[in-house]
CSV table of C-alpha atoms in Angstrom, one decimal:
chain,number,residue,atom,x,y,z
N,1,UNK,CA,40.0,-34.7,-43.0
N,2,UNK,CA,39.3,-36.2,-39.6
N,3,UNK,CA,41.7,-35.2,-36.8
N,4,UNK,CA,42.6,-38.8,-36.1
N,5,UNK,CA,44.1,-39.0,-39.7
N,6,UNK,CA,46.3,-35.9,-39.0
N,7,UNK,CA,48.7,-37.7,-36.6
N,8,UNK,CA,51.2,-38.1,-39.5
N,9,UNK,CA,51.2,-34.4,-40.4
N,10,UNK,CA,51.9,-33.5,-36.8
N,11,UNK,CA,54.7,-36.1,-36.6
N,12,UNK,CA,56.3,-34.5,-39.6
N,13,UNK,CA,56.0,-31.0,-38.2
N,14,UNK,CA,57.6,-32.1,-34.9
N,15,UNK,CA,60.4,-33.9,-36.7
N,16,UNK,CA,61.2,-30.8,-38.8
N,17,UNK,CA,61.2,-28.6,-35.7
N,18,UNK,CA,63.6,-31.0,-34.0
N,19,UNK,CA,65.8,-31.0,-37.0
N,20,UNK,CA,65.8,-34.8,-37.4
N,21,UNK,CA,66.0,-36.7,-40.6
N,22,UNK,CA,63.3,-39.1,-41.6
N,23,UNK,CA,65.6,-42.0,-41.7
N,24,UNK,CA,67.0,-41.3,-38.3
N,25,UNK,CA,63.6,-41.1,-36.6
N,26,UNK,CA,62.6,-44.3,-38.4
N,27,UNK,CA,65.7,-46.2,-37.3
N,28,UNK,CA,65.3,-45.1,-33.6
N,29,UNK,CA,61.6,-46.1,-33.7
N,30,UNK,CA,62.3,-49.5,-35.2
N,31,UNK,CA,60.5,-49.0,-38.6
N,32,UNK,CA,61.6,-48.4,-42.1
N,33,UNK,CA,62.0,-44.9,-43.6
N,34,UNK,CA,59.5,-45.7,-46.3
N,35,UNK,CA,56.8,-46.7,-43.7
N,36,UNK,CA,57.5,-43.5,-41.7
N,37,UNK,CA,57.0,-41.5,-45.0
N,38,UNK,CA,53.6,-43.1,-45.5
N,39,UNK,CA,52.7,-42.3,-41.9
N,40,UNK,CA,53.8,-38.6,-42.3
N,41,UNK,CA,51.6,-38.3,-45.4
N,42,UNK,CA,48.6,-39.7,-43.5
N,43,UNK,CA,48.5,-42.8,-45.6
N,44,UNK,CA,49.0,-45.2,-42.7
N,45,UNK,CA,47.2,-45.2,-39.3
N,46,UNK,CA,49.3,-45.1,-36.2
N,47,UNK,CA,48.6,-45.7,-32.6
N,48,UNK,CA,49.6,-47.8,-29.6
N,49,UNK,CA,53.3,-48.6,-29.0
N,50,UNK,CA,54.5,-47.2,-32.2
N,51,UNK,CA,53.0,-43.8,-31.4
N,52,UNK,CA,54.6,-43.9,-28.0
N,53,UNK,CA,58.0,-44.8,-29.5
N,54,UNK,CA,57.9,-42.0,-32.1
N,55,UNK,CA,56.8,-39.5,-29.4
N,56,UNK,CA,59.8,-40.5,-27.3
N,57,UNK,CA,62.2,-40.1,-30.2
N,58,UNK,CA,60.8,-36.6,-30.9
N,59,UNK,CA,60.8,-35.7,-27.2
N,60,UNK,CA,57.1,-34.8,-27.1
N,61,UNK,CA,54.0,-36.0,-25.3
N,62,UNK,CA,52.0,-38.6,-27.3
N,63,UNK,CA,48.8,-36.5,-26.7
N,64,UNK,CA,50.4,-33.6,-28.7
N,65,UNK,CA,50.5,-35.9,-31.7
N,66,UNK,CA,47.2,-37.5,-31.4
N,67,UNK,CA,44.9,-34.7,-30.2
N,68,UNK,CA,45.8,-31.9,-32.6
N,69,UNK,CA,44.3,-28.5,-32.9
N,70,UNK,CA,41.4,-27.4,-30.6
N,71,UNK,CA,37.9,-27.7,-31.9
N,72,UNK,CA,37.3,-24.0,-31.3
N,73,UNK,CA,40.2,-23.0,-33.5
N,74,UNK,CA,38.9,-25.3,-36.3
N,75,UNK,CA,35.4,-23.8,-35.9
N,76,UNK,CA,36.8,-20.2,-36.3
N,77,UNK,CA,38.8,-21.2,-39.4
N,78,UNK,CA,35.6,-22.6,-40.9
N,79,UNK,CA,33.9,-19.3,-40.2
N,80,UNK,CA,36.7,-17.4,-41.8
N,81,UNK,CA,36.5,-19.6,-44.9
N,82,UNK,CA,32.7,-19.2,-45.1
N,83,UNK,CA,33.0,-15.4,-44.7
N,84,UNK,CA,35.1,-15.2,-47.9
N,85,UNK,CA,34.2,-18.1,-50.2
N,86,UNK,CA,35.7,-16.4,-53.2
N,87,UNK,CA,39.2,-16.7,-51.7
N,88,UNK,CA,39.3,-20.4,-52.6
N,89,UNK,CA,40.5,-21.7,-49.3
N,90,UNK,CA,40.5,-25.5,-49.5
N,91,UNK,CA,38.0,-27.1,-47.0
N,92,UNK,CA,39.7,-30.4,-47.0
N,93,UNK,CA,43.1,-28.9,-46.0
N,94,UNK,CA,41.7,-26.9,-43.0
N,95,UNK,CA,42.5,-29.4,-40.2
N,96,UNK,CA,45.8,-30.2,-41.8
N,97,UNK,CA,46.7,-26.5,-41.8
N,98,UNK,CA,45.6,-26.1,-38.2
N,99,UNK,CA,47.6,-29.2,-37.1
N,100,UNK,CA,50.8,-28.3,-39.0
N,101,UNK,CA,50.8,-24.6,-38.4
N,102,UNK,CA,48.9,-23.9,-35.2
N,103,UNK,CA,50.5,-20.5,-34.7
N,104,UNK,CA,49.5,-19.2,-38.1
N,105,UNK,CA,46.0,-20.8,-37.6
N,106,UNK,CA,45.5,-18.9,-34.3
N,107,UNK,CA,46.7,-15.7,-36.0
N,108,UNK,CA,44.2,-16.1,-38.9
N,109,UNK,CA,41.4,-17.1,-36.5
N,110,UNK,CA,42.1,-14.0,-34.3
N,111,UNK,CA,42.1,-11.7,-37.3
N,112,UNK,CA,38.8,-13.1,-38.4
N,113,UNK,CA,37.2,-12.6,-35.0
N,114,UNK,CA,38.6,-9.1,-34.9
N,115,UNK,CA,37.1,-8.3,-38.3
N,116,UNK,CA,33.7,-9.7,-37.2
N,117,UNK,CA,33.8,-7.5,-34.1
N,118,UNK,CA,34.7,-4.4,-36.2
N,119,UNK,CA,31.9,-5.1,-38.7
N,120,UNK,CA,29.4,-5.3,-35.8
N,121,UNK,CA,30.7,-1.9,-34.5
N,122,UNK,CA,30.4,-0.3,-37.9
N,123,UNK,CA,26.9,-1.7,-38.5
N,124,UNK,CA,25.7,-0.4,-35.1
N,125,UNK,CA,27.3,3.1,-35.6
N,126,UNK,CA,25.9,3.4,-39.1
N,127,UNK,CA,22.4,2.5,-38.0
N,128,UNK,CA,22.5,5.0,-35.2
N,129,UNK,CA,24.0,7.8,-37.3
N,130,UNK,CA,21.4,7.3,-40.0
N,131,UNK,CA,18.3,6.6,-38.0
N,132,UNK,CA,18.6,7.6,-34.3
N,133,UNK,CA,16.4,10.7,-34.0
N,134,UNK,CA,17.9,11.6,-30.6
N,135,UNK,CA,21.4,11.5,-31.9
N,136,UNK,CA,20.4,13.5,-35.0
N,137,UNK,CA,18.7,16.2,-32.9
N,138,UNK,CA,21.7,16.4,-30.5
N,139,UNK,CA,24.2,16.8,-33.4
N,140,UNK,CA,22.0,19.4,-35.1
N,141,UNK,CA,21.9,21.4,-31.8
N,142,UNK,CA,25.6,21.2,-31.4
N,143,UNK,CA,26.3,22.3,-35.0
N,144,UNK,CA,23.9,25.2,-34.6
N,145,UNK,CA,25.7,26.3,-31.4
N,146,UNK,CA,29.1,26.0,-33.1
N,147,UNK,CA,27.9,28.1,-36.0
N,148,UNK,CA,26.5,30.8,-33.7
N,149,UNK,CA,29.8,31.0,-31.8
N,150,UNK,CA,31.8,31.2,-35.0
N,151,UNK,CA,29.6,34.0,-36.3
N,152,UNK,CA,29.8,36.0,-33.1
N,153,UNK,CA,33.6,35.5,-32.9
N,154,UNK,CA,33.9,36.6,-36.5
N,155,UNK,CA,32.1,39.9,-35.8
N,156,UNK,CA,34.4,40.6,-32.8
N,157,UNK,CA,37.5,39.8,-34.8
N,158,UNK,CA,36.5,41.8,-38.0
N,159,UNK,CA,35.0,44.9,-36.4
N,160,UNK,CA,37.7,47.0,-35.0
N,161,UNK,CA,35.6,49.9,-33.7
N,162,UNK,CA,32.8,48.3,-31.8
N,163,UNK,CA,30.8,50.0,-29.1
N,164,UNK,CA,31.5,48.7,-25.6
N,165,UNK,CA,27.9,47.9,-25.1
N,166,UNK,CA,27.7,45.7,-28.2
N,167,UNK,CA,31.1,44.1,-27.4
N,168,UNK,CA,29.9,43.1,-24.0
N,169,UNK,CA,26.7,41.7,-25.5
N,170,UNK,CA,28.7,39.6,-28.0
N,171,UNK,CA,31.0,38.3,-25.2
N,172,UNK,CA,28.0,37.3,-23.2
N,173,UNK,CA,26.5,35.5,-26.2
N,174,UNK,CA,29.8,33.6,-26.7
N,175,UNK,CA,29.9,32.7,-23.0
N,176,UNK,CA,26.2,31.4,-23.0
N,177,UNK,CA,26.6,29.5,-26.3
N,178,UNK,CA,29.9,27.9,-25.1
N,179,UNK,CA,28.2,26.8,-21.9
N,180,UNK,CA,25.3,25.3,-23.9
N,181,UNK,CA,27.8,23.6,-26.2
N,182,UNK,CA,29.6,22.1,-23.2
N,183,UNK,CA,26.4,20.8,-21.7
N,184,UNK,CA,25.2,19.4,-25.1
N,185,UNK,CA,28.5,17.6,-25.6
N,186,UNK,CA,28.4,16.1,-22.1
N,187,UNK,CA,24.8,15.0,-22.5
N,188,UNK,CA,25.7,13.4,-25.9
N,189,UNK,CA,28.6,11.5,-24.5
N,190,UNK,CA,26.4,10.2,-21.6
N,191,UNK,CA,23.7,9.2,-24.1
N,192,UNK,CA,26.2,7.3,-26.3
N,193,UNK,CA,27.6,5.5,-23.2
N,194,UNK,CA,24.2,4.5,-22.0
N,195,UNK,CA,23.2,3.3,-25.4
N,196,UNK,CA,26.4,1.3,-25.6
N,197,UNK,CA,25.5,-0.5,-22.3
N,198,UNK,CA,22.0,-1.4,-23.5
N,199,UNK,CA,23.1,-2.1,-27.1
N,200,UNK,CA,20.6,0.3,-28.6
N,201,UNK,CA,18.0,2.6,-27.2
N,202,UNK,CA,14.4,2.2,-28.3
N,203,UNK,CA,13.6,4.9,-30.8
N,204,UNK,CA,10.6,3.8,-32.8
N,205,UNK,CA,7.1,2.3,-32.2
N,206,UNK,CA,8.3,-0.9,-34.0
N,207,UNK,CA,11.0,-1.4,-31.4
N,208,UNK,CA,8.6,-0.7,-28.5
N,209,UNK,CA,6.4,-3.4,-30.0
N,210,UNK,CA,9.3,-5.9,-30.3
N,211,UNK,CA,10.4,-5.2,-26.7
N,212,UNK,CA,6.8,-6.0,-25.6
N,213,UNK,CA,6.6,-9.2,-27.6
N,214,UNK,CA,10.1,-10.3,-26.6
N,215,UNK,CA,9.2,-9.8,-22.9
N,216,UNK,CA,6.4,-12.4,-23.3
N,217,UNK,CA,8.4,-14.7,-25.6
N,218,UNK,CA,5.9,-14.0,-28.4
N,219,UNK,CA,3.4,-16.2,-26.5
N,220,UNK,CA,0.4,-15.0,-24.5
N,221,UNK,CA,-1.2,-17.6,-22.2
N,222,UNK,CA,-4.0,-15.2,-21.4
N,223,UNK,CA,-5.3,-15.4,-25.0
N,224,UNK,CA,-5.1,-19.2,-25.2
N,225,UNK,CA,-8.2,-21.4,-24.6
N,226,UNK,CA,-10.5,-18.6,-23.5
N,227,UNK,CA,-13.7,-20.0,-21.8
N,228,UNK,CA,-17.0,-19.7,-23.5
N,229,UNK,CA,-18.4,-16.2,-23.3
N,230,UNK,CA,-15.1,-14.6,-22.5
N,231,UNK,CA,-14.6,-11.3,-24.2
N,232,UNK,CA,-11.1,-11.3,-25.8
N,233,UNK,CA,-11.0,-7.5,-26.2
N,234,UNK,CA,-11.2,-7.1,-22.5
N,235,UNK,CA,-8.2,-9.3,-22.0
N,236,UNK,CA,-6.3,-7.4,-24.7
N,237,UNK,CA,-7.1,-4.1,-23.0
N,238,UNK,CA,-5.8,-5.3,-19.7
N,239,UNK,CA,-2.6,-6.7,-21.3
N,240,UNK,CA,-1.9,-3.3,-23.0
N,241,UNK,CA,-2.3,-1.5,-19.7
N,242,UNK,CA,0.2,-3.9,-18.1
N,243,UNK,CA,2.6,-3.4,-21.0
N,244,UNK,CA,2.7,0.4,-20.9
N,245,UNK,CA,6.2,0.2,-19.4
N,246,UNK,CA,7.4,-0.8,-22.8
N,247,UNK,CA,4.6,0.5,-25.0
N,248,UNK,CA,5.3,4.2,-24.5
N,249,UNK,CA,3.8,5.7,-27.7
N,250,UNK,CA,0.2,5.6,-28.9
N,251,UNK,CA,1.5,4.2,-32.2
N,252,UNK,CA,3.2,1.3,-30.4
N,253,UNK,CA,0.0,0.6,-28.4
N,254,UNK,CA,-2.1,0.5,-31.6
N,255,UNK,CA,0.4,-1.9,-33.2
N,256,UNK,CA,0.4,-4.1,-30.2
N,257,UNK,CA,-3.5,-4.1,-30.1
N,258,UNK,CA,-3.5,-5.2,-33.8
N,259,UNK,CA,-1.0,-7.9,-33.1
N,260,UNK,CA,-2.9,-9.3,-30.1
N,261,UNK,CA,-6.2,-9.2,-32.0
N,262,UNK,CA,-4.7,-11.3,-34.8
N,263,UNK,CA,-3.1,-13.6,-32.2
N,264,UNK,CA,-6.5,-14.1,-30.6
N,265,UNK,CA,-8.1,-15.0,-34.0
N,266,UNK,CA,-5.3,-17.5,-34.7
N,267,UNK,CA,-5.7,-19.0,-31.2
N,268,UNK,CA,-9.4,-19.5,-31.7
N,269,UNK,CA,-9.0,-21.0,-35.1
N,270,UNK,CA,-6.1,-23.3,-34.0
N,271,UNK,CA,-6.4,-24.1,-30.3
N,272,UNK,CA,-3.0,-24.7,-28.7
N,273,UNK,CA,-3.7,-28.3,-27.6
N,274,UNK,CA,-5.0,-29.3,-31.0
N,275,UNK,CA,-2.1,-27.6,-32.8
N,276,UNK,CA,0.6,-29.2,-30.6
N,277,UNK,CA,-1.0,-32.6,-31.2
N,278,UNK,CA,-0.8,-32.1,-35.0
N,279,UNK,CA,2.8,-30.8,-34.7
N,280,UNK,CA,3.9,-34.0,-33.0
N,281,UNK,CA,2.6,-35.9,-36.1
N,282,UNK,CA,4.1,-33.7,-38.8
N,283,UNK,CA,7.0,-31.8,-37.2
N,284,UNK,CA,7.5,-28.1,-37.8
N,285,UNK,CA,6.4,-28.3,-41.5
N,286,UNK,CA,3.9,-25.6,-42.1
N,287,UNK,CA,2.7,-27.1,-45.4
N,288,UNK,CA,1.9,-30.5,-43.7
N,289,UNK,CA,0.3,-28.8,-40.8
N,290,UNK,CA,-1.8,-26.6,-43.1
N,291,UNK,CA,-3.2,-29.8,-44.7
N,292,UNK,CA,-3.8,-31.6,-41.5
N,293,UNK,CA,-5.5,-28.7,-39.8
N,294,UNK,CA,-7.3,-27.5,-43.0
N,295,UNK,CA,-6.3,-23.9,-42.6
N,296,UNK,CA,-4.2,-21.3,-44.5
N,297,UNK,CA,-0.4,-21.4,-44.4
N,298,UNK,CA,0.2,-18.0,-42.9
N,299,UNK,CA,-1.9,-18.8,-39.8
N,300,UNK,CA,0.1,-22.0,-39.3
N,301,UNK,CA,3.4,-20.1,-39.6
N,302,UNK,CA,2.2,-17.5,-37.1
N,303,UNK,CA,1.2,-20.2,-34.6
N,304,UNK,CA,4.6,-22.0,-35.0
N,305,UNK,CA,6.4,-18.7,-34.3
N,306,UNK,CA,4.4,-18.1,-31.1
N,307,UNK,CA,4.4,-21.6,-29.5
N,308,UNK,CA,5.7,-21.7,-25.9
N,309,UNK,CA,9.2,-23.1,-25.2
N,310,UNK,CA,9.1,-26.9,-25.1
N,311,UNK,CA,6.2,-27.4,-27.4
N,312,UNK,CA,8.3,-29.3,-29.9
N,313,UNK,CA,8.7,-26.8,-32.7
N,314,UNK,CA,12.3,-25.9,-31.8
N,315,UNK,CA,13.7,-22.4,-32.6
N,316,UNK,CA,11.5,-20.6,-35.2
N,317,UNK,CA,12.0,-17.2,-36.7
N,318,UNK,CA,9.4,-15.1,-38.4
N,319,UNK,CA,9.2,-11.9,-40.4
N,320,UNK,CA,6.2,-10.2,-42.0
N,321,UNK,CA,5.9,-7.3,-44.4
N,322,UNK,CA,3.0,-5.3,-45.9
N,323,UNK,CA,2.6,-4.7,-49.7
N,324,UNK,CA,5.2,-1.9,-49.6
N,325,UNK,CA,7.9,-4.3,-48.4
N,326,UNK,CA,8.1,-2.6,-44.9
N,327,UNK,CA,8.8,-5.1,-42.2
N,328,UNK,CA,5.9,-5.1,-39.7
N,329,UNK,CA,6.9,-8.1,-37.6
N,330,UNK,CA,10.3,-9.4,-36.7
N,331,UNK,CA,10.8,-12.4,-34.5
N,332,UNK,CA,14.6,-13.0,-34.5
N,333,UNK,CA,16.3,-16.3,-34.9
N,334,UNK,CA,20.0,-16.9,-33.9
N,335,UNK,CA,22.2,-16.8,-37.0
N,336,UNK,CA,19.6,-15.0,-39.2
N,337,UNK,CA,20.3,-11.3,-38.9
N,338,UNK,CA,17.4,-8.8,-39.3
N,339,UNK,CA,17.9,-5.1,-40.2
N,340,UNK,CA,17.2,-2.8,-37.3
N,341,UNK,CA,16.5,0.1,-39.7
N,342,UNK,CA,15.9,0.5,-43.4
N,343,UNK,CA,15.0,-2.0,-46.1
N,344,UNK,CA,15.9,-5.7,-45.9
N,345,UNK,CA,17.7,-7.7,-48.6
N,346,UNK,CA,15.5,-7.9,-51.7
N,347,UNK,CA,16.5,-11.5,-52.3
N,348,UNK,CA,14.6,-12.7,-49.3
N,349,UNK,CA,11.8,-15.2,-50.2
N,350,UNK,CA,9.5,-12.9,-48.2
N,351,UNK,CA,9.6,-10.3,-51.0
N,352,UNK,CA,9.5,-12.9,-53.7
N,353,UNK,CA,6.2,-14.1,-52.3
N,354,UNK,CA,4.7,-10.6,-52.9
N,355,UNK,CA,5.2,-11.1,-56.6
N,356,UNK,CA,3.3,-14.4,-56.6
N,357,UNK,CA,0.4,-14.1,-54.1
N,358,UNK,CA,-1.1,-17.3,-52.6
N,359,UNK,CA,1.8,-19.3,-54.1
N,360,UNK,CA,3.9,-20.8,-51.3
N,361,UNK,CA,7.7,-20.7,-51.5
N,362,UNK,CA,10.0,-23.2,-49.9
N,363,UNK,CA,13.7,-22.2,-50.1
N,364,UNK,CA,16.9,-23.1,-48.4
N,365,UNK,CA,19.0,-20.0,-47.9
N,366,UNK,CA,22.4,-19.0,-46.5
N,367,UNK,CA,22.9,-15.5,-45.1
N,368,UNK,CA,26.2,-13.7,-45.6
N,369,UNK,CA,26.0,-11.8,-42.3
N,370,UNK,CA,28.4,-12.5,-39.5
N,371,UNK,CA,27.9,-15.9,-38.0
N,372,UNK,CA,25.2,-16.4,-40.6
N,373,UNK,CA,23.9,-20.0,-41.1
N,374,UNK,CA,21.8,-22.1,-43.4
N,375,UNK,CA,18.0,-22.0,-43.0
N,376,UNK,CA,14.9,-23.5,-44.4
N,377,UNK,CA,12.4,-20.8,-45.2
N,378,UNK,CA,8.7,-20.9,-46.0
N,379,UNK,CA,7.1,-17.8,-47.5
N,380,UNK,CA,3.6,-16.9,-48.7
N,381,UNK,CA,1.7,-13.7,-49.5
N,382,UNK,CA,-2.0,-13.6,-48.6
N,383,UNK,CA,-4.8,-10.9,-48.6
N,384,UNK,CA,-5.1,-9.2,-45.3
N,385,UNK,CA,-8.4,-8.1,-43.7
N,386,UNK,CA,-9.3,-4.6,-44.7
N,387,UNK,CA,-12.0,-2.2,-43.8
N,388,UNK,CA,-14.2,-0.4,-46.3
N,389,UNK,CA,-15.5,-1.6,-49.7
N,390,UNK,CA,-15.4,-5.4,-49.7
N,391,UNK,CA,-15.3,-5.3,-53.6
N,392,UNK,CA,-12.1,-3.2,-53.7
N,393,UNK,CA,-8.7,-4.7,-54.7
N,394,UNK,CA,-7.2,-6.7,-51.8
N,395,UNK,CA,-4.0,-5.7,-49.9
N,396,UNK,CA,-1.5,-8.3,-49.3
N,397,UNK,CA,0.9,-9.2,-46.5
N,398,UNK,CA,3.8,-11.6,-46.9
N,399,UNK,CA,5.1,-13.9,-44.1
N,400,UNK,CA,8.3,-15.8,-43.9
N,401,UNK,CA,9.2,-18.5,-41.4
N,402,UNK,CA,12.8,-19.5,-40.8
N,403,UNK,CA,14.0,-22.9,-39.4
N,404,UNK,CA,17.7,-23.5,-38.8
N,405,UNK,CA,19.5,-26.4,-40.6
N,406,UNK,CA,22.5,-28.2,-39.2
N,407,UNK,CA,25.5,-29.0,-41.5
N,408,UNK,CA,24.5,-30.7,-44.7
N,409,UNK,CA,20.9,-31.4,-43.6
N,410,UNK,CA,19.5,-29.3,-46.4
N,411,UNK,CA,18.4,-30.3,-49.9
N,412,UNK,CA,20.9,-31.0,-52.6
N,413,UNK,CA,22.2,-28.0,-54.5
N,414,UNK,CA,23.5,-24.7,-53.3
N,415,UNK,CA,21.4,-22.6,-50.9
N,416,UNK,CA,20.2,-19.2,-52.1
N,417,UNK,CA,22.8,-16.6,-50.9
N,418,UNK,CA,21.3,-13.5,-49.4
N,419,UNK,CA,22.2,-10.7,-47.0
N,420,UNK,CA,20.7,-8.4,-44.4
N,421,UNK,CA,20.5,-5.2,-46.3
N,422,UNK,CA,22.7,-3.6,-49.0
N,423,UNK,CA,24.6,-1.2,-46.6
N,424,UNK,CA,26.1,-4.0,-44.6
N,425,UNK,CA,26.3,-6.8,-47.2
N,426,UNK,CA,29.8,-7.7,-48.5
N,427,UNK,CA,28.5,-9.5,-51.6
N,428,UNK,CA,29.6,-7.0,-54.3
N,429,UNK,CA,28.3,-9.0,-57.3
N,430,UNK,CA,24.7,-9.2,-56.1
N,431,UNK,CA,22.2,-8.4,-58.8
N,432,UNK,CA,19.8,-6.9,-56.3
N,433,UNK,CA,22.3,-4.3,-54.8
N,434,UNK,CA,20.8,-0.8,-54.5
N,435,UNK,CA,23.8,1.0,-53.0
N,436,UNK,CA,27.4,0.3,-52.1
N,437,UNK,CA,28.2,-1.5,-48.9
N,438,UNK,CA,30.1,0.2,-46.1
N,439,UNK,CA,32.0,-3.1,-45.5
N,440,UNK,CA,33.7,-3.1,-48.9
N,441,UNK,CA,36.2,-0.9,-50.7
N,442,UNK,CA,33.2,1.3,-51.8
N,443,UNK,CA,33.1,2.7,-48.3
């Protein structure tokens, strides 16, 4: 219900707070009680002099009756409803609720925001405890030290007649192990504090690659429109040398080289100026672009995801996986959460494409993650170039591009509901669930 139609509900709320009868307010405002009843039930519009008269009778500012709840509060309440669709909260009564009970509305919105923050904290801690190699090594060292101290203390306590030389040795061991435990604990706290400031420390070649790509905005001008006779591999080698600040490991450098080589191939097949010209004709529709440019869908999707800002494609997200389902490329998109560790949601069209190679999938999806939105996705699985016997069975890679959709701008019908991964997905009834979620009662 639009806010301008909620003036009557706010008039009724203010009248009840003031302890006035409907007939009394109507008499003092110069209207009939039946007409005021229609106004209070939002069946008659009100404005101008009558609104000023009723506000004067109620002793409030006219703006408090006409403006209603803040837009931010309404937005938070919509997010709370979307986070738990099974609760049955009525969408049409949302603004009415916020207008009539602003205190309760603020309380509910605050609790929802608090729950979102706690879920984010739980997700971060779970990922780190399960996958952070530095944290695992530090905890293992601390547990080993505690076990050694406990064993030594047990010998001292249980052995009554112990030679002074051995007793001194055990005391020295306890002292050294205690000092090592104190240093390890202090280092661990410092590491956790530092990681909290930077959100998460890089701990894998994949994350090093993503840091390198993100620093360039996933677009590399040096590989666009190379002059005739230019050797692309030389450019790539120079770029990798410049990126060593982020590409620490040999694995990350190898992955970056493979990414840049494919980028160069796509740039040569689909020159930037030609691609942008076609984009202005078709919009960011990879199927239409594929037909106009007479090339495969995956190459078009990759080019869309690597266009410079202002090229006209808008925000574009991209994920790719190999035949095992392992994510090998992640270009994030606001509102579409990607797992930092572990397997992704099996309902993603990305994985459905692997079961139907070369058959494109176009699917509107809604993600159940915090602040998740509605997206239009395109997915396809295609053979990837492989070395060796050309007659051997092909290996496939799947690619999925995500475009944000605003409001009801998607096709008719319900979007496909999906999550991030099972560990942090609250959808208990999902047929693809592999393990309980830490965000439900199963935790």
